[in-house]
Amino acid sequence: MAEGGTTLEYTPTWVVALVCSVIVIISLAVERFLHYIGKVLKKNNQKPLFEALQKIKEELMLLGFISLLLTVFQGMIAKICISEELASKWLPCDKKAHKAATKSTAHFESFFSSFTSHHGAGRRLLAESSASSDYCAGKGKVPLLSITALHHLHIFIFVLAVVHVTFCALTILFGGAKIRKWKQWEDSASKEEHNLATGNPFSSTKYIQVQDHDFIKNRFQGLGKSYVLMGWLHSFFKQFYGSVTKSDYTTLRLGFIMTHCRGNPKFNFHKYLMRTLEADFKKVVGISWYLWLFVVIFLLINIDGWHTYFWIAFFPFILLLAVGTKLEHIISQLAHEVAEKHIAIEGDLVVQPSDDHFWFNRPRIVLILIHIILFQNSFELAFFFWIWVQYGFDSCIMGRVRFIIPRLVIGCFIQFICSYSTLPLYVIVTQMGSSFKKAIFDEHIQDGLVGWARMAKKKNTNKNAADGSSKVGHKEEYPSVIQLQKLSNK
C-alpha cells in the first residue's frame, strides 16, 4: 500500500466502476456531440466548418496526448533534482511574503481538496509530492517540479486550449452575424445591375464627378494635402464606427468582380465572403507551434515584481488597433487612387485590387496577425480565470487589483472589436489583393478541378512514359469555361 493513499487493490470495486462509468459516459457524450455537429455541417454542405471541427478534434487529441505524457512521466520529472539556489531564482511570488500569508487559499481549491480527501486522492497527491521532496532532500536538493505544480500546469494547458477554441468560435460567430447583415447590400447591388438598360450590367451612360461619389467623400474628400497624416488618423478612428459602409461594400464588390469575375456579372460576392470566413476559421481555431512558443516565453518571464501579464495585455491590444487601422487605410488608398486618376467617370466607380496595399505584398499576413491576437487574448483571460480558481483572487500570481481590472477591460475590448470590426474588415478588404481564394468556387467545382488536375497529371505521366513527350494534349486536360458553368448549374 502506498504511503498516505489507497491503491486499487484496496479500493471498492463499485467506486472504480462508478468513476470509470462517469468518465466514459462524459467522453462518449462529447464524442457523439461532435460527431452530430459534423453530420449537420456535411448535410448543409459546409465543408470549411466541417474541416474546422476536425481541427478542433485534433487539438483535443493533442491535449489528451499532453495529458498522457504528464501523467506517465510525472514521477520521473518530480525526481529530477536541482539545487536550492537555482530553484529560488525567477519566482512568480516572493517566498517571504508567501510564508507571511499562508492562510490565503483558493475557495475552489479548498472545496475540491475537502471533496477529494474522502477518496484519498488529495492525500495521495500530497504523499507523492512529499516522497519526491524527500528523495531530493536526501541529496541536499529540491525537485525540479513537484507533483502538485505539475498537476496545476496540466490544468492550465487544458484551460488555455478550451478558452482559445471557445473565444475563436464566438469571434467567428459574431463576426459572421455582422457580415450576414451585408446580404441586403448584395441584393440591392444585384437588383440595380439587373435594372440597367444597357448591355453592360456594370455601367451606365451617366457621368458623375468622382468627388461626389459616396465612396470618395467618406474616405478622401476634405483631407487635402495632409492626406498622409490625416488619412491614417481617419482610418484609426473609422474602425470603431461604421467600419464598412454600403458604399464601401458595393465599390469593393464591383472592383473584385471586374477584376476576377468579369465574365460572371451575377457573381454572389456575399456568399463568397461567407465561404472565405468559414475556410479561414479552420486556420484561426488551431494552436500553431509558434503560439505554444509564446506560452512558454510568457511563463518564463512571469517573475515577481515584473507585472508581466499586465504589460502583455497591451501586445494584442496594440496589434489589433494596428491591423484595423491598416485595413481601413487600404480602403482609403483605393479611394485615393481613383480620385487621383479621374475627375469624372462614366457609370459606377471601379477600384483596382492589388497586393501592393498590404504588408510585404501579402494579404495572408493579416490572418496570421488576427490568429495571434485571438490567442494572446485567450491566454490572458484563461490565465486570469485559472489563477482565480486554482489559487484564489488574493494570490500573489494574480497581481494587484489596479493591474487586474485594466487587463480584464482590455480583454473584453479586444474580443468585441475583433468580432464586430476587425474580422469583417479582414474578410472584405483581403479580397482586394491581386488574386482570389479557392472559395470563389463552389465545393463541387473545387472537387471537379482537383479531379481534373489528377487526371491531367496521370495522363501526362502515361504519355511521357510512352513517347517521352510532355506537350501532348495539354489543352484537353483542363476544364473549359463551359464545363465549369455546367458544374455550377448542377
CSV table of C-alpha atoms in Angstrom, one decimal:
chain,number,residue,atom,x,y,z
A,1,MET,CA,0.0,0.0,0.0
A,2,ALA,CA,1.3,3.4,-0.9
A,3,GLU,CA,2.0,5.8,1.9
A,4,GLY,CA,-0.9,8.2,2.6
A,5,GLY,CA,-3.1,6.7,-0.1
A,6,THR,CA,-5.1,3.6,-1.1
A,7,THR,CA,-4.2,1.7,-4.3
A,8,LEU,CA,-6.8,-0.1,-6.5
A,9,GLU,CA,-6.0,-3.3,-4.6
A,10,TYR,CA,-7.9,-2.0,-1.6
A,11,THR,CA,-10.4,0.3,-3.3
A,12,PRO,CA,-14.1,-0.9,-3.5
A,13,THR,CA,-14.9,-2.2,-6.9
A,14,TRP,CA,-18.2,-0.2,-7.0
A,15,VAL,CA,-16.1,3.0,-6.6
A,16,VAL,CA,-13.8,2.1,-9.5
A,17,ALA,CA,-16.7,1.0,-11.7
A,18,LEU,CA,-18.7,4.2,-10.9
A,19,VAL,CA,-15.8,6.6,-11.6
A,20,CYS,CA,-14.9,4.8,-14.9
A,21,SER,CA,-18.6,4.8,-16.0
A,22,VAL,CA,-18.9,8.6,-15.4
A,23,ILE,CA,-15.6,9.3,-17.3
A,24,VAL,CA,-16.7,7.0,-20.2
A,25,ILE,CA,-20.2,8.5,-20.4
A,26,ILE,CA,-18.8,12.1,-20.5
A,27,SER,CA,-16.3,11.2,-23.1
A,28,LEU,CA,-18.8,9.4,-25.3
A,29,ALA,CA,-21.3,12.3,-24.9
A,30,VAL,CA,-18.7,14.8,-26.1
A,31,GLU,CA,-17.6,12.5,-29.0
A,32,ARG,CA,-21.2,11.9,-30.2
A,33,PHE,CA,-22.0,15.6,-29.9
A,34,LEU,CA,-19.0,16.5,-32.1
A,35,HIS,CA,-20.0,13.7,-34.5
A,36,TYR,CA,-23.6,15.0,-34.7
A,37,ILE,CA,-22.3,18.5,-35.4
A,38,GLY,CA,-20.1,17.1,-38.2
A,39,LYS,CA,-23.1,15.3,-39.8
A,40,VAL,CA,-25.2,18.5,-39.7
A,41,LEU,CA,-22.3,20.5,-41.3
A,42,LYS,CA,-21.9,17.8,-44.0
A,43,LYS,CA,-25.6,17.8,-44.7
A,44,ASN,CA,-25.6,21.5,-45.2
A,45,ASN,CA,-22.6,21.3,-47.5
A,46,GLN,CA,-20.5,23.4,-45.1
A,47,LYS,CA,-17.2,21.7,-45.8
A,48,PRO,CA,-14.9,24.5,-44.4
A,49,LEU,CA,-16.8,24.4,-41.0
A,50,PHE,CA,-16.5,20.7,-41.0
A,51,GLU,CA,-12.8,20.9,-41.5
A,52,ALA,CA,-12.6,23.4,-38.6
A,53,LEU,CA,-14.4,20.8,-36.5
A,54,GLN,CA,-11.8,18.3,-37.5
A,55,LYS,CA,-9.2,20.8,-36.4
A,56,ILE,CA,-10.8,21.1,-33.0
A,57,LYS,CA,-10.7,17.3,-32.7
A,58,GLU,CA,-7.0,17.4,-33.5
A,59,GLU,CA,-6.5,19.9,-30.7
A,60,LEU,CA,-8.4,17.8,-28.3
A,61,MET,CA,-6.3,14.8,-29.2
A,62,LEU,CA,-3.1,16.8,-28.7
A,63,LEU,CA,-4.4,17.8,-25.3
A,64,GLY,CA,-5.1,14.2,-24.5
A,65,PHE,CA,-1.5,13.2,-25.6
A,66,ILE,CA,0.0,16.0,-23.4
A,67,SER,CA,-2.2,14.9,-20.5
A,68,LEU,CA,-0.9,11.3,-21.0
A,69,LEU,CA,2.7,12.4,-21.1
A,70,LEU,CA,2.4,14.5,-17.9
A,71,THR,CA,0.6,11.6,-16.1
A,72,VAL,CA,3.1,8.9,-17.2
A,73,PHE,CA,6.3,10.9,-16.6
A,74,GLN,CA,5.2,12.9,-13.5
A,75,GLY,CA,7.1,10.6,-11.2
A,76,MET,CA,10.3,10.9,-13.3
A,77,ILE,CA,10.0,14.7,-13.6
A,78,ALA,CA,9.5,15.0,-9.8
A,79,LYS,CA,12.7,13.0,-9.1
A,80,ILE,CA,14.8,15.4,-11.2
A,81,CYS,CA,16.6,17.4,-8.6
A,82,ILE,CA,18.2,20.8,-8.7
A,83,SER,CA,20.0,23.0,-6.2
A,84,GLU,CA,18.0,25.2,-3.8
A,85,GLU,CA,19.9,28.3,-5.1
A,86,LEU,CA,18.8,27.6,-8.7
A,87,ALA,CA,15.2,26.9,-7.5
A,88,SER,CA,15.0,30.2,-5.8
A,89,LYS,CA,15.6,32.3,-8.9
A,90,TRP,CA,12.9,33.8,-11.2
A,91,LEU,CA,10.0,33.0,-8.9
A,92,PRO,CA,6.4,34.3,-9.7
A,93,CYS,CA,5.9,35.0,-6.0
A,94,ASP,CA,8.2,36.2,-3.1
A,95,LYS,CA,8.7,33.3,-0.7
A,96,LYS,CA,8.9,35.5,2.3
A,97,ALA,CA,5.6,37.2,1.5
A,98,HIS,CA,4.1,33.8,0.9
A,99,LYS,CA,5.1,32.5,4.4
A,100,ALA,CA,3.5,35.5,6.0
A,101,ALA,CA,0.2,34.9,4.2
A,102,THR,CA,-0.1,31.1,4.1
A,103,LYS,CA,-3.7,31.3,5.1
A,104,SER,CA,-4.6,32.8,1.7
A,105,THR,CA,-6.2,29.8,0.0
A,106,ALA,CA,-8.4,29.5,-3.2
A,107,HIS,CA,-12.1,28.9,-2.5
A,108,PHE,CA,-12.5,26.4,-5.2
A,109,GLU,CA,-9.2,24.7,-4.4
A,110,SER,CA,-10.2,24.2,-0.7
A,111,PHE,CA,-13.6,22.8,-1.8
A,112,PHE,CA,-12.1,20.3,-4.2
A,113,SER,CA,-9.4,19.4,-1.7
A,114,SER,CA,-12.0,18.6,1.0
A,115,PHE,CA,-14.1,16.7,-1.5
A,116,THR,CA,-11.2,14.5,-2.9
A,117,SER,CA,-9.8,13.9,0.6
A,118,HIS,CA,-12.6,11.4,1.3
A,119,HIS,CA,-11.4,9.3,-1.6
A,120,GLY,CA,-7.8,9.5,-0.8
A,121,ALA,CA,-6.9,11.5,-4.0
A,122,GLY,CA,-5.8,14.6,-2.1
A,123,ARG,CA,-3.7,12.6,0.3
A,124,ARG,CA,-2.1,10.6,-2.5
A,125,LEU,CA,-1.1,13.8,-4.4
A,126,LEU,CA,0.4,15.2,-1.2
A,127,ALA,CA,2.1,12.0,-0.4
A,128,GLU,CA,3.7,11.7,-3.8
A,129,SER,CA,4.8,15.3,-3.6
A,130,SER,CA,6.3,14.6,-0.2
A,131,ALA,CA,8.0,11.5,-1.4
A,132,SER,CA,9.7,13.3,-4.3
A,133,SER,CA,10.7,16.1,-1.9
A,134,ASP,CA,12.2,13.6,0.5
A,135,TYR,CA,14.0,11.9,-2.5
A,136,CYS,CA,15.7,15.2,-3.5
A,137,ALA,CA,16.2,16.3,0.2
A,138,GLY,CA,18.3,13.2,0.7
A,139,LYS,CA,20.7,14.7,-1.9
A,140,GLY,CA,20.5,18.2,-0.4
A,141,LYS,CA,18.5,19.4,-3.4
A,142,VAL,CA,14.8,20.2,-4.3
A,143,PRO,CA,12.6,18.7,-7.1
A,144,LEU,CA,12.7,20.3,-10.5
A,145,LEU,CA,8.8,20.4,-10.5
A,146,SER,CA,6.7,19.0,-7.7
A,147,ILE,CA,3.7,16.7,-8.4
A,148,THR,CA,1.4,19.5,-7.2
A,149,ALA,CA,2.9,22.1,-9.6
A,150,LEU,CA,2.8,19.6,-12.4
A,151,HIS,CA,-0.8,18.9,-11.8
A,152,HIS,CA,-1.6,22.6,-11.8
A,153,LEU,CA,0.3,23.1,-15.1
A,154,HIS,CA,-1.6,20.2,-16.5
A,155,ILE,CA,-4.9,22.0,-15.7
A,156,PHE,CA,-3.7,25.3,-17.1
A,157,ILE,CA,-2.8,23.8,-20.6
A,158,PHE,CA,-6.3,22.3,-20.8
A,159,VAL,CA,-8.0,25.6,-19.7
A,160,LEU,CA,-5.9,27.6,-22.3
A,161,ALA,CA,-6.8,25.4,-25.2
A,162,VAL,CA,-10.5,25.2,-24.3
A,163,VAL,CA,-10.8,29.0,-23.8
A,164,HIS,CA,-8.9,29.7,-27.1
A,165,VAL,CA,-11.2,27.4,-29.1
A,166,THR,CA,-14.3,28.9,-27.4
A,167,PHE,CA,-13.3,32.5,-27.9
A,168,CYS,CA,-12.4,31.9,-31.6
A,169,ALA,CA,-15.8,30.3,-32.2
A,170,LEU,CA,-17.5,33.3,-30.5
A,171,THR,CA,-15.5,35.7,-32.6
A,172,ILE,CA,-16.3,33.9,-35.9
A,173,LEU,CA,-20.0,33.6,-34.8
A,174,PHE,CA,-20.4,37.3,-34.0
A,175,GLY,CA,-18.3,38.4,-37.0
A,176,GLY,CA,-20.3,36.2,-39.3
A,177,ALA,CA,-23.5,37.7,-37.9
A,178,LYS,CA,-22.4,41.2,-38.9
A,179,ILE,CA,-21.3,40.0,-42.3
A,180,ARG,CA,-24.7,38.4,-42.9
A,181,LYS,CA,-26.2,41.9,-42.5
A,182,TRP,CA,-24.4,42.9,-45.7
A,183,LYS,CA,-26.7,40.5,-47.5
A,184,GLN,CA,-29.2,43.4,-48.1
A,185,TRP,CA,-26.4,45.4,-49.8
A,186,GLU,CA,-25.7,42.4,-52.0
A,187,ASP,CA,-29.3,42.1,-53.0
A,188,SER,CA,-29.6,45.8,-53.6
A,189,ALA,CA,-26.5,45.9,-55.8
A,190,SER,CA,-27.6,42.9,-57.8
A,191,LYS,CA,-31.1,44.5,-58.3
A,192,GLU,CA,-29.5,47.7,-59.6
A,193,GLU,CA,-27.3,45.9,-62.0
A,194,HIS,CA,-30.3,43.9,-63.3
A,195,ASN,CA,-32.3,47.0,-63.9
A,196,LEU,CA,-29.7,48.7,-66.0
A,197,ALA,CA,-31.0,49.2,-69.5
A,198,THR,CA,-27.6,49.0,-71.3
A,199,GLY,CA,-25.9,45.8,-72.4
A,200,ASN,CA,-23.1,46.2,-69.9
A,201,PRO,CA,-24.7,45.5,-66.4
A,202,PHE,CA,-21.8,47.2,-64.7
A,203,SER,CA,-22.0,50.7,-66.1
A,204,SER,CA,-24.4,53.3,-67.3
A,205,THR,CA,-24.1,56.3,-69.7
A,206,LYS,CA,-24.4,58.7,-66.8
A,207,TYR,CA,-21.2,60.7,-66.0
A,208,ILE,CA,-20.6,61.7,-62.4
A,209,GLN,CA,-17.9,63.7,-60.6
A,210,VAL,CA,-15.5,61.4,-58.7
A,211,GLN,CA,-15.5,63.7,-55.7
A,212,ASP,CA,-19.3,63.4,-55.5
A,213,HIS,CA,-19.2,59.7,-55.1
A,214,ASP,CA,-20.1,58.5,-51.6
A,215,PHE,CA,-17.1,56.1,-51.5
A,216,ILE,CA,-14.7,59.1,-52.2
A,217,LYS,CA,-16.4,61.6,-49.9
A,218,ASN,CA,-16.4,59.2,-47.0
A,219,ARG,CA,-12.7,58.2,-47.4
A,220,PHE,CA,-10.8,61.0,-49.1
A,221,GLN,CA,-12.6,64.3,-49.6
A,222,GLY,CA,-11.6,67.0,-47.1
A,223,LEU,CA,-8.2,65.6,-46.2
A,224,GLY,CA,-6.4,67.8,-48.8
A,225,LYS,CA,-2.6,68.0,-48.8
A,226,SER,CA,-2.5,66.4,-45.3
A,227,TYR,CA,-3.7,63.1,-46.7
A,228,VAL,CA,-0.8,61.1,-45.4
A,229,LEU,CA,-1.2,62.0,-41.8
A,230,MET,CA,-4.9,62.7,-41.7
A,231,GLY,CA,-5.6,59.5,-43.8
A,232,TRP,CA,-4.0,57.3,-41.1
A,233,LEU,CA,-5.7,59.2,-38.3
A,234,HIS,CA,-9.1,58.9,-40.1
A,235,SER,CA,-8.5,55.2,-40.6
A,236,PHE,CA,-7.6,54.7,-37.0
A,237,PHE,CA,-11.0,56.1,-35.7
A,238,LYS,CA,-13.0,54.7,-38.6
A,239,GLN,CA,-12.5,51.1,-37.3
A,240,PHE,CA,-14.6,51.9,-34.2
A,241,TYR,CA,-17.7,53.2,-36.1
A,242,GLY,CA,-19.1,52.2,-39.4
A,243,SER,CA,-16.0,50.3,-40.4
A,244,VAL,CA,-17.7,49.1,-43.6
A,245,THR,CA,-20.5,51.2,-45.2
A,246,LYS,CA,-22.8,50.4,-48.0
A,247,SER,CA,-20.7,52.5,-50.5
A,248,ASP,CA,-17.6,50.6,-49.3
A,249,TYR,CA,-19.2,47.3,-49.9
A,250,THR,CA,-20.7,48.0,-53.3
A,251,THR,CA,-17.5,49.6,-54.6
A,252,LEU,CA,-15.2,46.8,-53.3
A,253,ARG,CA,-17.6,44.3,-54.6
A,254,LEU,CA,-17.6,45.8,-58.1
A,255,GLY,CA,-13.8,46.1,-58.1
A,256,PHE,CA,-13.5,42.4,-57.2
A,257,ILE,CA,-16.0,41.3,-59.9
A,258,MET,CA,-14.5,43.4,-62.6
A,259,THR,CA,-11.0,42.1,-61.8
A,260,HIS,CA,-11.7,38.4,-61.2
A,261,CYS,CA,-15.2,37.6,-62.5
A,262,ARG,CA,-15.8,40.0,-65.4
A,263,GLY,CA,-17.5,37.2,-67.3
A,264,ASN,CA,-19.9,36.4,-64.5
A,265,PRO,CA,-21.8,39.6,-63.6
A,266,LYS,CA,-24.2,37.7,-61.4
A,267,PHE,CA,-21.5,36.6,-59.1
A,268,ASN,CA,-22.7,36.4,-55.5
A,269,PHE,CA,-19.9,38.3,-53.7
A,270,HIS,CA,-21.6,38.0,-50.2
A,271,LYS,CA,-21.8,34.2,-50.5
A,272,TYR,CA,-18.1,34.2,-51.4
A,273,LEU,CA,-17.2,36.2,-48.3
A,274,MET,CA,-19.1,33.8,-46.1
A,275,ARG,CA,-17.3,30.8,-47.6
A,276,THR,CA,-14.0,32.6,-47.1
A,277,LEU,CA,-14.8,33.3,-43.5
A,278,GLU,CA,-15.6,29.6,-42.9
A,279,ALA,CA,-12.4,28.5,-44.6
A,280,ASP,CA,-10.3,30.8,-42.5
A,281,PHE,CA,-12.0,29.7,-39.3
A,282,LYS,CA,-10.2,26.3,-39.6
A,283,LYS,CA,-6.8,28.1,-39.5
A,284,VAL,CA,-7.7,30.5,-36.7
A,285,VAL,CA,-9.1,27.9,-34.3
A,286,GLY,CA,-5.9,25.8,-34.3
A,287,ILE,CA,-3.0,26.4,-32.0
A,288,SER,CA,0.2,26.6,-34.1
A,289,TRP,CA,3.7,25.8,-32.8
A,290,TYR,CA,4.7,29.5,-32.6
A,291,LEU,CA,1.7,30.1,-30.3
A,292,TRP,CA,2.8,27.4,-28.0
A,293,LEU,CA,6.3,29.1,-28.1
A,294,PHE,CA,4.6,32.3,-26.9
A,295,VAL,CA,3.1,30.4,-24.0
A,296,VAL,CA,6.5,29.1,-23.0
A,297,ILE,CA,8.1,32.6,-23.2
A,298,PHE,CA,5.3,34.2,-21.2
A,299,LEU,CA,5.5,31.6,-18.5
A,300,LEU,CA,9.3,32.2,-18.4
A,301,ILE,CA,9.1,35.9,-17.8
A,302,ASN,CA,6.3,35.7,-15.2
A,303,ILE,CA,8.6,36.9,-12.4
A,304,ASP,CA,7.7,38.6,-9.2
A,305,GLY,CA,7.6,42.4,-9.5
A,306,TRP,CA,7.7,42.5,-13.3
A,307,HIS,CA,3.9,42.5,-13.6
A,308,THR,CA,4.4,40.6,-16.9
A,309,TYR,CA,0.8,39.8,-17.6
A,310,PHE,CA,-0.3,43.4,-17.2
A,311,TRP,CA,2.2,44.6,-19.9
A,312,ILE,CA,1.5,41.5,-22.2
A,313,ALA,CA,-2.2,42.5,-22.3
A,314,PHE,CA,-1.2,45.6,-24.4
A,315,PHE,CA,0.5,43.5,-27.0
A,316,PRO,CA,-2.7,42.1,-28.7
A,317,PHE,CA,-4.4,45.4,-28.0
A,318,ILE,CA,-1.9,47.4,-29.9
A,319,LEU,CA,-1.7,44.7,-32.6
A,320,LEU,CA,-5.4,44.8,-33.0
A,321,LEU,CA,-5.5,48.6,-33.5
A,322,ALA,CA,-2.7,48.4,-36.0
A,323,VAL,CA,-4.4,45.7,-38.0
A,324,GLY,CA,-7.8,47.6,-38.0
A,325,THR,CA,-6.1,50.8,-39.0
A,326,LYS,CA,-4.2,49.2,-41.8
A,327,LEU,CA,-7.3,47.5,-43.2
A,328,GLU,CA,-9.3,50.8,-43.1
A,329,HIS,CA,-6.3,52.6,-44.7
A,330,ILE,CA,-6.3,50.1,-47.6
A,331,ILE,CA,-9.9,51.2,-48.4
A,332,SER,CA,-8.8,54.8,-48.2
A,333,GLN,CA,-5.9,54.1,-50.5
A,334,LEU,CA,-8.2,52.6,-53.1
A,335,ALA,CA,-10.4,55.7,-52.9
A,336,HIS,CA,-7.3,57.9,-53.2
A,337,GLU,CA,-6.0,56.2,-56.3
A,338,VAL,CA,-9.4,56.6,-58.1
A,339,ALA,CA,-9.6,60.3,-57.1
A,340,GLU,CA,-6.1,61.0,-58.4
A,341,LYS,CA,-6.7,59.3,-61.8
A,342,HIS,CA,-10.1,60.5,-62.6
A,343,ILE,CA,-12.1,63.8,-62.4
A,344,ALA,CA,-15.3,62.3,-63.7
A,345,ILE,CA,-16.3,58.7,-64.6
A,346,GLU,CA,-19.0,57.1,-66.7
A,347,GLY,CA,-21.1,54.8,-64.6
A,348,ASP,CA,-20.1,53.2,-61.4
A,349,LEU,CA,-16.7,53.7,-59.7
A,350,VAL,CA,-14.3,50.8,-60.1
A,351,VAL,CA,-11.3,50.3,-57.8
A,352,GLN,CA,-8.2,48.2,-58.8
A,353,PRO,CA,-7.3,45.4,-56.3
A,354,SER,CA,-3.6,44.9,-55.7
A,355,ASP,CA,-1.3,43.2,-53.2
A,356,ASP,CA,0.8,46.3,-53.1
A,357,HIS,CA,-1.6,47.8,-50.5
A,358,PHE,CA,-0.8,45.0,-47.9
A,359,TRP,CA,2.2,44.5,-45.6
A,360,PHE,CA,5.0,42.9,-47.6
A,361,ASN,CA,2.5,42.5,-50.5
A,362,ARG,CA,1.0,39.5,-48.7
A,363,PRO,CA,-2.7,39.7,-47.6
A,364,ARG,CA,-2.2,36.4,-45.8
A,365,ILE,CA,-0.2,38.2,-43.1
A,366,VAL,CA,-3.4,39.8,-41.8
A,367,LEU,CA,-4.9,36.4,-40.9
A,368,ILE,CA,-1.8,35.4,-39.1
A,369,LEU,CA,-1.9,38.5,-37.0
A,370,ILE,CA,-5.6,38.0,-36.2
A,371,HIS,CA,-4.7,34.5,-35.2
A,372,ILE,CA,-2.0,35.8,-32.8
A,373,ILE,CA,-4.4,38.5,-31.4
A,374,LEU,CA,-7.1,36.0,-30.6
A,375,PHE,CA,-4.7,33.5,-29.0
A,376,GLN,CA,-2.9,36.2,-26.9
A,377,ASN,CA,-6.3,37.5,-25.6
A,378,SER,CA,-7.4,33.9,-24.9
A,379,PHE,CA,-4.2,33.4,-23.0
A,380,GLU,CA,-4.7,36.5,-20.9
A,381,LEU,CA,-8.2,35.6,-19.9
A,382,ALA,CA,-7.5,31.9,-19.4
A,383,PHE,CA,-4.6,32.7,-17.2
A,384,PHE,CA,-6.7,35.0,-15.1
A,385,PHE,CA,-9.6,32.5,-14.5
A,386,TRP,CA,-7.1,29.7,-13.9
A,387,ILE,CA,-5.3,31.7,-11.2
A,388,TRP,CA,-8.6,32.7,-9.7
A,389,VAL,CA,-9.9,29.2,-9.4
A,390,GLN,CA,-6.6,27.5,-8.6
A,391,TYR,CA,-5.1,29.9,-6.1
A,392,GLY,CA,-7.7,32.5,-5.3
A,393,PHE,CA,-8.2,36.1,-6.2
A,394,ASP,CA,-5.7,37.2,-3.5
A,395,SER,CA,-2.9,35.1,-4.9
A,396,CYS,CA,0.4,36.8,-5.5
A,397,ILE,CA,0.4,35.5,-9.0
A,398,MET,CA,-2.8,37.3,-9.7
A,399,GLY,CA,-1.2,40.7,-9.1
A,400,ARG,CA,-2.6,43.8,-7.7
A,401,VAL,CA,-6.2,45.0,-8.3
A,402,ARG,CA,-5.1,48.1,-10.2
A,403,PHE,CA,-3.3,45.8,-12.7
A,404,ILE,CA,-6.1,43.2,-12.9
A,405,ILE,CA,-9.0,45.5,-13.9
A,406,PRO,CA,-7.3,47.0,-16.9
A,407,ARG,CA,-6.3,43.5,-18.1
A,408,LEU,CA,-10.0,42.4,-18.0
A,409,VAL,CA,-11.2,45.6,-19.7
A,410,ILE,CA,-8.6,45.3,-22.4
A,411,GLY,CA,-9.5,41.6,-22.9
A,412,CYS,CA,-13.2,42.3,-23.3
A,413,PHE,CA,-12.5,45.3,-25.6
A,414,ILE,CA,-10.3,43.1,-27.9
A,415,GLN,CA,-12.9,40.4,-28.1
A,416,PHE,CA,-15.7,42.9,-29.0
A,417,ILE,CA,-13.7,44.9,-31.6
A,418,CYS,CA,-12.2,41.9,-33.2
A,419,SER,CA,-15.6,40.3,-33.6
A,420,TYR,CA,-17.6,43.2,-34.9
A,421,SER,CA,-15.0,45.4,-36.6
A,422,THR,CA,-11.6,43.8,-37.4
A,423,LEU,CA,-12.8,40.4,-38.6
A,424,PRO,CA,-15.5,41.7,-41.0
A,425,LEU,CA,-12.9,44.3,-42.3
A,426,TYR,CA,-10.4,41.5,-42.8
A,427,VAL,CA,-12.9,39.3,-44.8
A,428,ILE,CA,-13.8,42.1,-47.3
A,429,VAL,CA,-10.5,44.0,-47.5
A,430,THR,CA,-8.3,41.0,-48.1
A,431,GLN,CA,-10.3,40.3,-51.3
A,432,MET,CA,-8.7,43.4,-52.7
A,433,GLY,CA,-5.5,41.5,-53.4
A,434,SER,CA,-4.2,40.6,-56.8
A,435,SER,CA,-5.6,37.1,-56.6
A,436,PHE,CA,-8.7,35.4,-55.4
A,437,LYS,CA,-9.1,32.5,-53.0
A,438,LYS,CA,-10.4,29.0,-53.9
A,439,ALA,CA,-13.6,29.7,-52.0
A,440,ILE,CA,-14.7,31.6,-55.2
A,441,PHE,CA,-15.7,28.2,-56.5
A,442,ASP,CA,-18.5,26.1,-55.0
A,443,GLU,CA,-17.5,22.9,-53.3
A,444,HIS,CA,-18.4,20.6,-56.2
A,445,ILE,CA,-16.5,22.9,-58.7
A,446,GLN,CA,-13.4,22.7,-56.4
A,447,ASP,CA,-13.7,18.9,-56.3
A,448,GLY,CA,-14.1,18.9,-60.1
A,449,LEU,CA,-10.9,21.0,-60.5
A,450,VAL,CA,-9.0,18.7,-58.2
A,451,GLY,CA,-10.2,15.7,-60.2
A,452,TRP,CA,-9.2,17.2,-63.5
A,453,ALA,CA,-5.8,18.1,-62.2
A,454,ARG,CA,-5.2,14.5,-61.0
A,455,MET,CA,-6.4,13.1,-64.3
A,456,ALA,CA,-4.2,15.5,-66.2
A,457,LYS,CA,-1.2,14.5,-64.1
A,458,LYS,CA,-1.9,10.8,-64.6
A,459,LYS,CA,-2.4,11.1,-68.4
A,460,ASN,CA,0.8,13.2,-68.8
A,461,THR,CA,2.7,10.7,-66.8
A,462,ASN,CA,1.5,7.8,-69.0
A,463,LYS,CA,2.2,9.8,-72.2
A,464,ASN,CA,5.7,10.7,-71.0
A,465,ALA,CA,6.4,7.1,-70.3
A,466,ALA,CA,5.2,6.1,-73.7
A,467,ASP,CA,6.8,8.5,-76.1
A,468,GLY,CA,8.9,10.9,-73.8
A,469,SER,CA,6.8,13.9,-74.7
A,470,SER,CA,5.1,16.1,-72.1
A,471,LYS,CA,3.5,18.6,-74.5
A,472,VAL,CA,0.7,16.5,-75.9
A,473,GLY,CA,-2.9,17.1,-75.1
A,474,HIS,CA,-2.5,19.8,-72.5
A,475,LYS,CA,-5.5,21.8,-73.8
A,476,GLU,CA,-7.7,18.8,-73.4
A,477,GLU,CA,-6.7,18.1,-69.8
A,478,TYR,CA,-8.2,21.1,-68.0
A,479,PRO,CA,-11.9,22.1,-67.7
A,480,SER,CA,-13.2,24.8,-70.0
A,481,VAL,CA,-15.4,27.7,-69.0
A,482,ILE,CA,-18.4,25.9,-70.5
A,483,GLN,CA,-17.7,22.8,-68.3
A,484,LEU,CA,-17.4,25.0,-65.2
A,485,GLN,CA,-20.7,26.6,-66.0
A,486,LYS,CA,-22.3,23.2,-66.3
A,487,LEU,CA,-20.9,22.2,-63.0
A,488,SER,CA,-22.1,25.4,-61.3
A,489,ASN,CA,-25.6,24.8,-62.6
A,490,LYS,CA,-25.9,21.3,-61.0
